């Protein structure tokens, strides 16, 4: 622990306490919302208006400003969920468990959005709604993994036990993440290869790239907002008998 | 009792128990045969079509049969409390769990291998791909038992775990299905299948090493 500066350790210890987390996220929420709205506005303006049309695909390529960030988020949120679940399993931190389960529905939604937008784009471009190609199939399996996590959590009555079960399942499912990420490189399929996250120069023009990256960051902020909102509700539900919740309610009356 | 003796004692106990209740062996096997006979009836008996989709049919049926048989893996031990005794023993739970999975595969996975050639003939699969079919089943069905054990361990404490089990386990079965089905398909076309077989072997080895650990953790969670 000596590698981590003292204030950071103190910050995490304080965040693990439910009342402090609740109050802190309440103060954080307006800032996050403002940043998210700004980034989305600038990103969409840049993507839909400033960026030039593609020489082959015309304007229909612009769906990537939703599709690609959602697909990135679908993987990112799964990893966050698995890491938070692992922290909850090892250190039994209640808030890590709550973060893990609050992430699942949001991740499932992003996966669904990525699949739907991809299919809407695929109809004019590939001439078909759906192909059983490696990336599409593995993304679909990711959706099922999310649904499995949500279903398992709902099936177990004791929510602390449910959180541990979900964490184990999420950790097992992590093997799927590199498969999705590298599927377009390992298998030569219809879905195009990566254009942004290549080690050398990205093969996308900078006027298209900047709005895309802005949108990706905006989606991260949206995830933070949605996840914290869910986590706060879940926290109140679990701690409904705790003194701090009762105090808070009586104060607000 | 040494670890290896405990390992084999668990296998022996489970095999003896299975022999006393023979329906446990017969049920998944009958299911496997029935599902495969349903396909020609549903699709219509066109030899070319059946031959083309035979690898997929056999593998999907094996997947479903393996999944249906999973519930018996920990159920009776959970109900009568012997699972708790096993968790309390001084030996690592993951090794004892692996023994239970091995016994379960011997009871439910191995019989599939024995009837598979017969069913392959039913569906008109070319003879030269029979060896590859058996090889993929030999490598793939243990993986199904190993991965399935994680799902069962997570849901054994639930009263109605059946539906949720399929949601947990089937997505994780997909890689095995893809590579095994593809290998048999290629083999019936006379193409080399070394790559698929190698991947199946690596999946099996990884599952052998890694799957018992989350299974043991999930069992401890289900018991508490």
Coordinates of C-alpha atoms in Angstrom, one line a residue:
Chain A
X1 CA 0.0 0.0 0.0
X2 CA 3.0 2.3 0.4
X3 CA 3.0 3.0 -3.3
X4 CA -0.4 4.8 -3.2
X5 CA -0.3 8.3 -1.8
X6 CA -2.1 8.8 1.5
X7 CA -4.9 11.2 0.3
X8 CA -5.9 8.7 -2.4
X9 CA -6.2 5.9 0.2
X10 CA -8.2 8.1 2.5
X11 CA -10.5 9.1 -0.4
X12 CA -11.3 5.4 -1.2
X13 CA -11.8 4.6 2.5
X14 CA -14.3 7.4 2.8
X15 CA -16.0 6.5 -0.5
X16 CA -16.6 3.0 0.9
X17 CA -18.8 4.5 3.6
X18 CA -22.5 4.6 2.4
X19 CA -23.5 8.0 3.9
X20 CA -20.4 9.7 2.6
X21 CA -20.8 8.1 -0.9
X22 CA -24.4 9.3 -1.0
X23 CA -23.6 12.9 -0.1
X24 CA -20.6 13.0 -2.3
X25 CA -22.3 11.7 -5.4
X26 CA -25.2 14.1 -4.8
X27 CA -22.7 17.1 -5.0
X28 CA -21.0 15.5 -8.0
X29 CA -24.1 14.9 -10.1
X30 CA -24.7 18.4 -11.5
X31 CA -21.1 18.7 -12.6
X32 CA -21.2 15.3 -14.4
X33 CA -24.5 16.3 -16.1
X34 CA -23.0 19.6 -17.4
X35 CA -19.9 17.9 -18.7
X36 CA -22.0 15.2 -20.4
X37 CA -24.3 17.6 -22.1
X38 CA -21.4 19.8 -23.3
X39 CA -19.5 16.9 -24.7
X40 CA -22.6 15.4 -26.4
X41 CA -23.5 18.8 -27.9
X42 CA -20.0 19.4 -29.3
X43 CA -19.5 15.8 -30.4
X44 CA -22.9 15.6 -32.2
X45 CA -22.4 19.0 -33.8
X46 CA -18.9 18.0 -35.0
X47 CA -20.0 14.5 -36.1
X48 CA -23.3 15.3 -37.8
X49 CA -22.5 18.8 -39.1
X50 CA -18.8 19.6 -39.4
X51 CA -17.3 16.3 -40.4
X52 CA -17.3 15.7 -44.1
X53 CA -19.4 12.9 -45.7
X54 CA -17.6 9.7 -46.4
X55 CA -16.6 9.3 -50.1
X56 CA -18.0 5.8 -50.2
X57 CA -20.8 5.6 -47.7
X58 CA -22.1 9.2 -47.9
X59 CA -23.9 10.4 -44.8
X60 CA -24.9 7.0 -43.5
X61 CA -21.5 6.4 -41.9
X62 CA -22.5 9.0 -39.3
X63 CA -24.2 6.3 -37.2
X64 CA -20.7 5.4 -36.0
X65 CA -20.9 8.4 -33.6
X66 CA -23.5 6.3 -31.7
X67 CA -22.5 2.8 -32.7
X68 CA -18.8 2.8 -32.0
X69 CA -19.0 4.5 -28.6
X70 CA -21.8 2.2 -27.5
X71 CA -19.8 -0.9 -28.6
X72 CA -16.8 0.4 -26.6
X73 CA -19.0 1.0 -23.6
X74 CA -20.4 -2.5 -23.8
X75 CA -16.9 -3.9 -23.3
X76 CA -15.8 -1.2 -20.9
X77 CA -18.8 -1.6 -18.6
X78 CA -18.4 -5.4 -18.4
X79 CA -14.8 -5.0 -17.3
X80 CA -15.8 -2.4 -14.7
X81 CA -18.5 -4.7 -13.5
X82 CA -16.1 -7.6 -13.2
X83 CA -13.4 -5.6 -11.4
X84 CA -16.0 -4.1 -9.0
X85 CA -17.4 -7.6 -8.5
X86 CA -13.9 -8.9 -7.7
X87 CA -13.3 -6.1 -5.2
X88 CA -16.6 -6.8 -3.6
X89 CA -15.7 -10.6 -3.4
X90 CA -12.3 -10.0 -1.9
X91 CA -12.7 -7.1 0.4
X92 CA -16.5 -7.4 0.9
X93 CA -17.0 -3.7 0.2
X94 CA -20.7 -3.2 0.0
X95 CA -20.4 -0.2 -2.5
X96 CA -18.3 -2.2 -4.9
X97 CA -21.0 -4.8 -5.0
X98 CA -23.6 -2.1 -5.7
X99 CA -21.5 -0.6 -8.4
X100 CA -21.1 -4.0 -10.1
X101 CA -24.8 -4.8 -10.2
X102 CA -25.8 -1.2 -11.0
X103 CA -23.6 -1.4 -14.1
X104 CA -25.2 -4.5 -15.6
X105 CA -28.5 -3.0 -17.0
X106 CA -26.6 0.0 -18.4
X107 CA -24.0 -2.3 -20.1
X108 CA -26.8 -4.5 -21.5
X109 CA -28.5 -1.3 -22.9
X110 CA -25.3 -0.2 -24.6
X111 CA -24.8 -3.7 -26.0
X112 CA -28.3 -3.6 -27.4
X113 CA -27.8 -0.1 -28.9
X114 CA -24.6 -1.2 -30.5
X115 CA -26.3 -4.3 -32.0
X116 CA -29.4 -2.3 -33.2
X117 CA -27.4 0.6 -34.7
X118 CA -25.0 -1.8 -36.4
X119 CA -27.9 -3.7 -37.9
X120 CA -29.6 -0.4 -39.1
X121 CA -26.3 0.5 -40.8
X122 CA -25.7 -3.0 -42.1
X123 CA -29.0 -3.1 -44.1
X124 CA -28.0 -0.3 -46.6
X125 CA -24.3 -1.1 -46.5
X126 CA -24.0 -4.9 -46.4
X127 CA -27.5 -5.5 -47.8
X128 CA -28.6 -7.5 -44.7
X129 CA -29.8 -6.8 -41.2
X130 CA -27.7 -9.5 -39.6
X131 CA -24.8 -11.8 -40.5
X132 CA -23.4 -14.5 -38.3
X133 CA -19.9 -13.0 -38.3
X134 CA -17.5 -13.2 -35.4
X135 CA -17.9 -9.7 -34.0
X136 CA -21.7 -9.7 -34.2
X137 CA -22.0 -13.1 -32.7
X138 CA -19.7 -12.3 -29.8
X139 CA -21.4 -9.0 -29.1
X140 CA -24.7 -10.9 -29.0
X141 CA -23.2 -13.4 -26.5
X142 CA -22.1 -10.4 -24.5
X143 CA -25.7 -9.3 -24.3
X144 CA -26.7 -12.7 -23.1
X145 CA -24.0 -12.6 -20.5
X146 CA -25.3 -9.3 -19.2
X147 CA -28.9 -10.7 -19.1
X148 CA -27.5 -13.8 -17.2
X149 CA -26.0 -11.5 -14.6
X150 CA -29.2 -9.5 -14.3
X151 CA -31.3 -12.7 -14.1
X152 CA -29.1 -14.3 -11.5
X153 CA -29.2 -11.2 -9.4
X154 CA -33.0 -11.2 -9.6
X155 CA -33.3 -14.9 -8.8
X156 CA -31.4 -14.8 -5.4
X157 CA -33.4 -13.2 -2.6
X158 CA -30.6 -12.3 -0.3
X159 CA -28.9 -9.4 -2.1
X160 CA -25.5 -9.8 -0.5
X161 CA -25.4 -13.4 -1.6
X162 CA -26.7 -12.4 -5.0
X163 CA -23.9 -9.8 -5.4
X164 CA -21.3 -12.5 -4.7
X165 CA -22.9 -14.9 -7.2
X166 CA -23.0 -12.2 -9.8
X167 CA -19.4 -11.3 -9.2
X168 CA -18.3 -14.9 -9.8
X169 CA -20.4 -15.1 -13.0
X170 CA -19.0 -11.8 -14.2
X171 CA -15.5 -12.9 -13.6
X172 CA -16.1 -16.1 -15.5
X173 CA -17.6 -14.2 -18.4
X174 CA -14.5 -11.9 -18.7
X175 CA -12.9 -14.6 -21.0
X176 CA -15.4 -13.3 -23.7
X177 CA -14.0 -9.8 -23.6
X178 CA -10.7 -10.4 -25.5
X179 CA -12.6 -12.6 -27.9
X180 CA -14.9 -9.8 -28.9
X181 CA -12.1 -7.3 -29.0
X182 CA -9.8 -9.3 -31.2
X183 CA -12.5 -11.1 -33.2
X184 CA -12.1 -8.8 -36.2
X185 CA -8.4 -9.4 -36.2
X186 CA -8.5 -13.2 -35.6
X187 CA -11.2 -14.0 -38.1
X188 CA -11.4 -12.5 -41.5
X189 CA -15.1 -11.5 -41.4
X190 CA -17.5 -9.0 -42.8
X191 CA -17.3 -6.6 -39.9
X192 CA -14.4 -4.2 -40.6
X193 CA -11.2 -4.2 -38.6
X194 CA -10.4 -1.5 -36.0
X195 CA -9.7 1.9 -37.4
X196 CA -9.1 4.0 -34.2
X197 CA -7.3 1.9 -31.6
X198 CA -4.5 0.8 -33.8
X199 CA -1.0 1.3 -32.4
X200 CA 0.2 3.4 -35.4
X201 CA -1.8 6.2 -37.0
X202 CA -5.5 5.7 -36.9
X203 CA -7.0 5.1 -40.4
X204 CA -9.7 7.6 -40.0
X205 CA -9.5 11.3 -40.8
X206 CA -8.9 13.6 -37.9
X207 CA -12.1 15.7 -38.6
X208 CA -14.1 12.5 -38.1
X209 CA -12.0 11.1 -35.3
X210 CA -12.3 14.1 -32.9
X211 CA -16.1 14.0 -32.7
X212 CA -15.9 10.3 -32.3
X213 CA -13.6 10.5 -29.4
X214 CA -15.7 13.3 -27.9
X215 CA -18.8 11.1 -28.1
X216 CA -16.8 8.2 -26.5
X217 CA -16.0 10.4 -23.5
X218 CA -19.5 11.8 -23.4
X219 CA -20.8 8.2 -23.2
X220 CA -18.4 7.5 -20.4
X221 CA -19.9 10.4 -18.5
X222 CA -23.4 9.2 -19.3
X223 CA -22.5 5.8 -17.8
X224 CA -21.1 7.5 -14.7
X225 CA -24.3 9.5 -14.2
X226 CA -26.7 6.5 -14.9
X227 CA -24.6 4.1 -12.8
X228 CA -24.3 6.5 -9.8
X229 CA -28.0 7.2 -10.0
X230 CA -28.8 3.5 -9.9
X231 CA -26.2 2.9 -7.2
X232 CA -27.7 5.6 -5.0
X233 CA -31.2 4.1 -5.3
X234 CA -29.9 0.6 -4.6
X235 CA -28.0 1.9 -1.6
X236 CA -31.0 3.5 -0.1
X237 CA -33.0 0.3 -0.7
X238 CA -30.4 -1.8 1.0
X239 CA -29.7 0.6 3.9
X240 CA -33.3 1.5 4.4
X241 CA -33.0 0.5 8.1
X242 CA -29.8 2.4 8.7
X243 CA -29.7 5.4 10.9
X244 CA -28.3 7.8 8.3
X245 CA -31.1 7.1 5.9
X246 CA -33.7 7.8 8.6
X247 CA -31.9 11.0 9.6
X248 CA -31.7 12.1 6.0
X249 CA -35.4 11.5 5.5
X250 CA -36.5 13.3 8.7
X251 CA -34.2 16.2 7.8
X252 CA -35.7 16.6 4.3
X253 CA -39.3 16.7 5.7
Chain B
X1 CA -6.3 -39.4 3.7
X2 CA -4.1 -38.1 1.0
X3 CA -5.4 -35.7 -1.7
X4 CA -5.2 -38.2 -4.5
X5 CA -7.0 -40.9 -2.4
X6 CA -9.7 -38.4 -1.6
X7 CA -10.0 -37.5 -5.3
X8 CA -10.5 -41.1 -6.3
X9 CA -12.8 -41.8 -3.4
X10 CA -15.2 -39.0 -4.5
X11 CA -15.2 -40.4 -8.1
X12 CA -15.9 -43.9 -6.8
X13 CA -18.7 -42.7 -4.5
X14 CA -20.4 -40.8 -7.3
X15 CA -20.1 -43.6 -9.8
X16 CA -21.6 -46.1 -7.3
X17 CA -24.4 -43.7 -6.6
X18 CA -25.0 -43.3 -10.3
X19 CA -25.1 -47.1 -10.8
X20 CA -27.7 -47.4 -8.1
X21 CA -29.9 -44.8 -9.9
X22 CA -29.5 -45.9 -13.5
X23 CA -32.1 -43.5 -14.8
X24 CA -29.7 -40.7 -14.3
X25 CA -27.4 -42.3 -16.9
X26 CA -30.3 -43.1 -19.2
X27 CA -32.2 -39.8 -19.2
X28 CA -29.7 -37.5 -20.9
X29 CA -28.8 -40.2 -23.3
X30 CA -32.5 -40.8 -24.3
X31 CA -33.0 -37.0 -24.6
X32 CA -30.0 -36.8 -26.9
X33 CA -31.3 -39.6 -29.2
X34 CA -34.8 -38.2 -29.1
X35 CA -33.8 -34.7 -30.1
X36 CA -31.8 -35.9 -33.0
X37 CA -34.6 -38.1 -34.3
X38 CA -36.9 -35.1 -34.1
X39 CA -34.9 -33.1 -36.6
X40 CA -35.4 -35.4 -39.7
X41 CA -39.1 -35.5 -38.8
X42 CA -39.4 -31.7 -38.5
X43 CA -37.3 -30.8 -41.5
X44 CA -38.4 -33.6 -43.8
X45 CA -36.2 -36.5 -44.8
X46 CA -34.0 -34.9 -47.4
X47 CA -30.7 -36.7 -47.3
X48 CA -28.5 -33.9 -48.6
X49 CA -30.0 -31.3 -46.2
X50 CA -29.7 -33.6 -43.2
X51 CA -26.1 -34.5 -44.1
X52 CA -25.2 -30.8 -44.4
X53 CA -26.6 -29.9 -41.0
X54 CA -25.8 -33.2 -39.2
X55 CA -22.7 -31.8 -37.3
X56 CA -24.7 -28.9 -36.0
X57 CA -27.7 -31.1 -35.0
X58 CA -25.5 -33.6 -33.1
X59 CA -23.6 -30.9 -31.3
X60 CA -26.6 -28.8 -30.4
X61 CA -28.3 -31.9 -29.1
X62 CA -25.2 -32.8 -27.1
X63 CA -25.1 -29.3 -25.6
X64 CA -28.8 -29.5 -24.5
X65 CA -28.3 -33.0 -23.2
X66 CA -25.3 -31.9 -21.2
X67 CA -27.2 -28.9 -19.8
X68 CA -30.2 -31.0 -18.8
X69 CA -28.0 -33.5 -17.0
X70 CA -26.2 -30.7 -15.0
X71 CA -28.7 -30.4 -12.3
X72 CA -27.9 -33.9 -10.9
X73 CA -24.2 -32.8 -10.4
X74 CA -24.7 -31.2 -7.0
X75 CA -28.4 -31.5 -6.3
X76 CA -28.7 -34.6 -4.2
X77 CA -25.5 -33.8 -2.3
X78 CA -26.9 -30.3 -1.6
X79 CA -30.2 -31.7 -0.4
X80 CA -28.8 -34.4 2.0
X81 CA -26.0 -32.2 3.3
X82 CA -23.0 -34.2 2.1
X83 CA -21.9 -31.2 0.1
X84 CA -21.4 -29.3 3.3
X85 CA -19.2 -32.1 4.7
X86 CA -17.2 -32.0 1.5
X87 CA -16.6 -28.3 1.9
X88 CA -15.6 -28.8 5.5
X89 CA -13.0 -31.4 4.7
X90 CA -9.3 -30.4 4.9
X91 CA -8.8 -31.0 1.2
X92 CA -9.1 -28.1 -1.3
X93 CA -12.7 -27.8 -2.5
X94 CA -11.7 -27.2 -6.1
X95 CA -10.0 -30.7 -6.3
X96 CA -13.0 -32.5 -4.8
X97 CA -15.2 -30.5 -7.2
X98 CA -13.1 -31.6 -10.1
X99 CA -13.5 -35.2 -9.0
X100 CA -17.3 -34.8 -8.9
X101 CA -17.2 -33.3 -12.4
X102 CA -15.1 -36.1 -13.7
X103 CA -17.5 -38.7 -12.3
X104 CA -20.4 -36.7 -13.8
X105 CA -18.8 -36.7 -17.2
X106 CA -18.2 -40.4 -17.0
X107 CA -21.8 -40.9 -16.3
X108 CA -23.4 -38.4 -18.7
X109 CA -20.8 -37.3 -21.2
X110 CA -19.2 -40.6 -22.1
X111 CA -22.5 -42.4 -23.1
X112 CA -23.0 -39.6 -25.7
X113 CA -19.8 -40.6 -27.3
X114 CA -20.9 -44.2 -27.6
X115 CA -24.2 -43.6 -29.3
X116 CA -22.9 -40.7 -31.5
X117 CA -21.7 -42.9 -34.3
X118 CA -25.1 -44.6 -34.6
X119 CA -26.8 -41.2 -34.8
X120 CA -24.3 -39.9 -37.3
X121 CA -25.3 -42.8 -39.5
X122 CA -28.9 -41.9 -39.0
X123 CA -28.2 -38.4 -40.3
X124 CA -26.0 -39.7 -43.2
X125 CA -22.8 -38.1 -42.0
X126 CA -19.9 -39.4 -44.2
X127 CA -17.9 -42.2 -42.6
X128 CA -14.6 -40.5 -42.9
X129 CA -15.8 -37.6 -40.6
X130 CA -16.9 -40.1 -37.9
X131 CA -13.5 -40.1 -36.2
X132 CA -13.4 -36.3 -36.0
X133 CA -16.9 -36.2 -34.6
X134 CA -15.9 -38.6 -31.8
X135 CA -12.7 -36.6 -31.2
X136 CA -14.6 -33.3 -30.9
X137 CA -17.1 -35.0 -28.5
X138 CA -14.3 -36.4 -26.5
X139 CA -12.6 -33.0 -26.2
X140 CA -15.8 -30.9 -26.0
X141 CA -18.2 -32.7 -23.6
X142 CA -15.8 -32.5 -20.6
X143 CA -15.6 -28.7 -21.2
X144 CA -19.5 -28.7 -21.1
X145 CA -19.4 -30.4 -17.7
X146 CA -16.6 -28.2 -16.4
X147 CA -18.3 -24.9 -17.4
X148 CA -21.7 -26.2 -16.5
X149 CA -20.5 -26.9 -13.0
X150 CA -19.9 -23.2 -12.4
X151 CA -23.5 -22.4 -13.4
X152 CA -24.9 -25.3 -11.3
X153 CA -22.9 -24.2 -8.3
X154 CA -24.3 -20.7 -8.6
X155 CA -27.9 -21.8 -8.8
X156 CA -28.0 -25.0 -6.7
X157 CA -29.4 -23.1 -3.7
X158 CA -32.3 -21.7 -5.7
X159 CA -35.7 -23.4 -5.8
X160 CA -36.3 -22.8 -9.5
X161 CA -32.8 -22.6 -11.0
X162 CA -33.6 -24.4 -14.2
X163 CA -34.4 -21.5 -16.6
X164 CA -31.7 -19.2 -15.1
X165 CA -29.2 -22.0 -15.5
X166 CA -29.6 -22.2 -19.2
X167 CA -29.2 -18.4 -19.5
X168 CA -25.9 -18.6 -17.5
X169 CA -24.4 -21.6 -19.1
X170 CA -25.4 -21.6 -22.8
X171 CA -23.6 -18.4 -23.7
X172 CA -20.4 -19.8 -22.2
X173 CA -20.9 -23.0 -24.3
X174 CA -20.9 -21.1 -27.6
X175 CA -17.1 -21.3 -28.3
X176 CA -17.1 -25.1 -27.9
X177 CA -20.1 -25.4 -30.2
X178 CA -18.5 -23.1 -32.9
X179 CA -15.2 -24.9 -33.1
X180 CA -16.5 -28.4 -32.7
X181 CA -19.3 -28.0 -35.2
X182 CA -17.0 -26.3 -37.6
X183 CA -14.4 -29.1 -37.3
X184 CA -17.0 -31.8 -38.1
X185 CA -18.3 -29.7 -41.0
X186 CA -14.8 -29.3 -42.4
X187 CA -14.0 -33.0 -41.9
X188 CA -17.1 -34.1 -43.8
X189 CA -15.9 -31.9 -46.7
X190 CA -12.5 -33.6 -46.6
X191 CA -10.6 -30.5 -45.3
X192 CA -7.9 -30.5 -42.6
X193 CA -9.2 -29.7 -39.1
X194 CA -5.9 -29.4 -37.0
X195 CA -6.6 -25.8 -36.1
X196 CA -10.0 -26.5 -34.6
X197 CA -8.8 -29.5 -32.8
X198 CA -5.9 -27.6 -31.3
X199 CA -8.2 -24.8 -30.1
X200 CA -10.6 -27.4 -28.6
X201 CA -7.7 -29.0 -26.7
X202 CA -6.6 -25.6 -25.4
X203 CA -10.1 -24.8 -24.3
X204 CA -10.3 -28.2 -22.5
X205 CA -7.0 -27.6 -20.7
X206 CA -7.9 -24.1 -19.7
X207 CA -11.3 -25.2 -18.4
X208 CA -9.7 -28.1 -16.5
X209 CA -7.4 -25.8 -14.7
X210 CA -9.6 -22.8 -14.2
X211 CA -13.2 -23.9 -14.0
X212 CA -13.0 -25.8 -10.6
X213 CA -11.9 -22.6 -8.8
X214 CA -15.0 -20.5 -9.4
X215 CA -17.1 -23.6 -9.0
X216 CA -15.7 -24.1 -5.5
X217 CA -16.2 -20.4 -4.7
X218 CA -19.8 -20.5 -5.9
X219 CA -20.5 -23.6 -3.9
X220 CA -19.3 -21.9 -0.7
X221 CA -21.5 -19.0 -1.6
X222 CA -24.5 -21.3 -2.2
X223 CA -24.1 -23.2 1.1
X224 CA -23.7 -20.1 3.3

